[in-house]
Each structure stands twice: as structure tokens, then as C-alpha cells.
GROMACS .gro file of C-alpha atoms in nm:
model
  124
    1MET     CA    1   8.328  -6.372  11.016
    2PHE     CA    2   8.030  -6.644  11.072
    3HIS     CA    3   7.902  -6.793  10.749
    4PRO     CA    4   7.589  -6.986  10.770
    5LEU     CA    5   7.554  -7.373  10.893
    6GLY     CA    6   7.570  -7.585  10.547
    7LEU     CA    7   7.649  -7.913  10.402
    8ARG     CA    8   7.991  -7.816  10.272
    9LEU     CA    9   8.120  -7.808  10.663
   10PHE     CA   10   8.062  -8.176  10.678
   11SER     CA   11   8.268  -8.466  10.591
   12PHE     CA   12   8.169  -8.826  10.677
   13ASN     CA   13   8.554  -8.934  10.583
   14GLU     CA   14   8.838  -8.963  10.854
   15ASP     CA   15   9.048  -8.766  10.583
   16GLY     CA   16   8.932  -8.398  10.475
   17ASP     CA   17   9.115  -8.424  10.165
   18ASP     CA   18   8.975  -8.736  10.066
   19PRO     CA   19   8.601  -8.651   9.933
   20SER     CA   20   8.525  -8.960   9.776
   21SER     CA   21   8.233  -9.207   9.868
   22TYR     CA   22   8.469  -9.434   9.895
   23ALA     CA   23   8.650  -9.310  10.174
   24ALA     CA   24   8.318  -9.291  10.337
   25HIS     CA   25   8.227  -9.621  10.247
   26ALA     CA   26   8.522  -9.707  10.458
   27ALA     CA   27   8.509  -9.491  10.755
   28PHE     CA   28   8.149  -9.653  10.794
   29VAL     CA   29   8.250 -10.025  10.776
   30SER     CA   30   8.526  -9.931  10.986
   31ARG     CA   31   8.289  -9.871  11.272
   32PHE     CA   32   8.206 -10.216  11.297
   33PRO     CA   33   8.452 -10.599  11.370
   34ALA     CA   34   8.301 -10.774  11.067
   35PRO     CA   35   8.089 -10.722  10.777
   36GLU     CA   36   7.768 -10.909  10.961
   37THR     CA   37   7.764 -10.663  11.216
   38MET     CA   38   7.732 -10.418  11.030
   39VAL     CA   39   7.399 -10.554  10.849
   40ASP     CA   40   7.291 -10.630  11.154
   41TYR     CA   41   7.304 -10.312  11.281
   42VAL     CA   42   7.127 -10.173  10.938
   43HIS     CA   43   6.848 -10.412  10.978
   44LYS     CA   44   6.816 -10.349  11.319
   45ARG     CA   45   6.781 -10.004  11.226
   46ALA     CA   46   6.561 -10.007  10.946
   47SER     CA   47   6.314 -10.265  11.123
   48PHE     CA   48   6.241 -10.066  11.450
   49ARG     CA   49   5.922  -9.902  11.261
   50ASP     CA   50   5.806 -10.259  11.226
   51GLU     CA   51   5.885 -10.401  11.574
   52ALA     CA   52   5.743 -10.078  11.722
   53LEU     CA   53   5.370 -10.130  11.555
   54TYR     CA   54   5.318 -10.456  11.437
   55ALA     CA   55   5.265 -10.799  11.673
   56LYS     CA   56   5.493 -11.066  11.654
   57ASP     CA   57   5.403 -11.451  11.655
   58GLY     CA   58   5.384 -11.417  12.030
   59GLY     CA   59   5.180 -11.134  12.075
   60ALA     CA   60   5.193 -10.754  12.087
   61PRO     CA   61   5.485 -10.588  12.016
   62ASP     CA   62   5.720 -10.577  12.370
   63MET     CA   63   5.946 -10.281  12.329
   64THR     CA   64   5.988 -10.077  12.628
   65ARG     CA   65   5.913  -9.724  12.705
   66GLU     CA   66   6.285  -9.685  12.751
   67GLN     CA   67   6.394  -9.796  12.373
   68LEU     CA   68   6.037  -9.612  12.207
   69ASP     CA   69   6.178  -9.300  12.350
   70ILE     CA   70   6.556  -9.367  12.235
   71ASN     CA   71   6.439  -9.477  11.913
   72LEU     CA   72   6.175  -9.223  11.830
   73ARG     CA   73   6.428  -8.941  12.000
   74GLU     CA   74   6.691  -9.062  11.687
   75LYS     CA   75   6.421  -9.107  11.423
   76THR     CA   76   6.306  -8.751  11.472
   77LEU     CA   77   6.672  -8.629  11.485
   78LEU     CA   78   6.744  -8.764  11.119
   79THR     CA   79   6.405  -8.666  10.999
   80LEU     CA   80   6.491  -8.302  11.100
   81GLY     CA   81   6.871  -8.348  10.978
   82LEU     CA   82   6.724  -8.522  10.645
   83ILE     CA   83   6.443  -8.186  10.590
   84TRP     CA   84   6.764  -7.934  10.658
   85ALA     CA   85   6.960  -8.117  10.431
   86ALA     CA   86   6.716  -8.118  10.154
   87ILE     CA   87   6.654  -7.706  10.219
   88ASP     CA   88   7.052  -7.690  10.216
   89VAL     CA   89   7.104  -7.893   9.881
   90THR     CA   90   6.854  -7.651   9.687
   91HIS     CA   91   6.946  -7.355   9.768
   92HIS     CA   92   7.339  -7.460   9.557
   93GLU     CA   93   7.369  -7.529   9.185
   94GLU     CA   94   7.664  -7.769   9.257
   95GLN     CA   95   7.696  -8.068   9.412
   96GLU     CA   96   7.798  -8.090   9.774
   97PRO     CA   97   8.063  -8.347   9.883
   98PHE     CA   98   7.889  -8.452  10.213
   99VAL     CA   99   7.575  -8.607   9.986
  100VAL     CA  100   7.789  -8.735   9.735
  101GLN     CA  101   7.986  -8.892  10.006
  102VAL     CA  102   7.708  -9.016  10.224
  103LEU     CA  103   7.475  -9.167   9.909
  104GLY     CA  104   7.783  -9.322   9.750
  105ALA     CA  105   7.867  -9.493  10.028
  106ILE     CA  106   7.487  -9.647  10.028
  107LEU     CA  107   7.530  -9.759   9.714
  108THR     CA  108   7.835  -9.950   9.772
  109LEU     CA  109   7.607 -10.158  10.102
  110ILE     CA  110   7.284 -10.198   9.936
  111ASP     CA  111   7.413 -10.525   9.802
  112GLN     CA  112   7.552 -10.632  10.145
  113VAL     CA  113   7.254 -10.523  10.352
  114ARG     CA  114   6.971 -10.554  10.121
  115PRO     CA  115   6.872 -10.972  10.094
  116PRO     CA  116   6.856 -11.141   9.721
  117ARG     CA  117   6.580 -11.065   9.520
  118VAL     CA  118   6.400 -11.396   9.441
  119CYS     CA  119   6.136 -11.507   9.176
  120LYS     CA  120   5.820 -11.582   9.320
  121HIS     CA  121   5.726 -11.847   9.062
  122CYS     CA  122   6.117 -12.010   8.980
  123GLY     CA  123   6.245 -11.919   9.339
  124GLN     CA  124   6.583 -11.793   9.199
   0.00000   0.00000   0.00000
């Protein structure tokens, strides 16, 4: 018997018996040789839109057609996946383990990835 594709089939954790967000965080971080590499990767992915659309000090954006195609394909797949996941989540009343894993891992990473906030007035 086949069941419809749903978020319950997914896990970000290497150990399928550990549904915690801590395990998802560890699995994500283990993909990088150092924390700095992970932060650089996240910043590079997050800045794609700015690099594709806005000029820099040196002039107009200089993204090649191939770079643009690759990044747009990745963004399209991510967007479709998020739309599908949002629809799937609304069809269930209980928490989806995959969503809890990923959101928990993101919360753990935010302090490492986000630059510290500085007061505009006092600099602290």
C-alpha cells in the first residue's frame, strides 16, 4: 500500500531514532569543516538576491548566466518545497517532527549566523 508523500517521511537527522532539533543542528554543522565555513555558506546563500540585482562599488552586478541559472533553480526548488510543506503542515494537527527538527536547528544557528545588533546611537 502506498501513502501520499508527507513531511513524516523526512528527517534531517542521521539517527532516525533521534527526532530532536539538537541532532538536526549537529547534522547540519557536521557538513562543514569549521563554523566559519558554515557562516560564510549561509551568508552567501542569503545574499544571492542582492548580488543578482544591485550594483556594487565597481558597477553593475557581474553574475554570469550560469551562476544566475544555478541560483534561480535552487531558489525555485526551495520555494516549491516550502509551499508544499506549508500545505502539508496545514493538513495535520500534530507537530511534524521534520519541521520541529529544522526550525529548532535554525534557532540554534541564528546567533552564529546573524551579525550582532549594534545600537545606532551608542554603538553597543
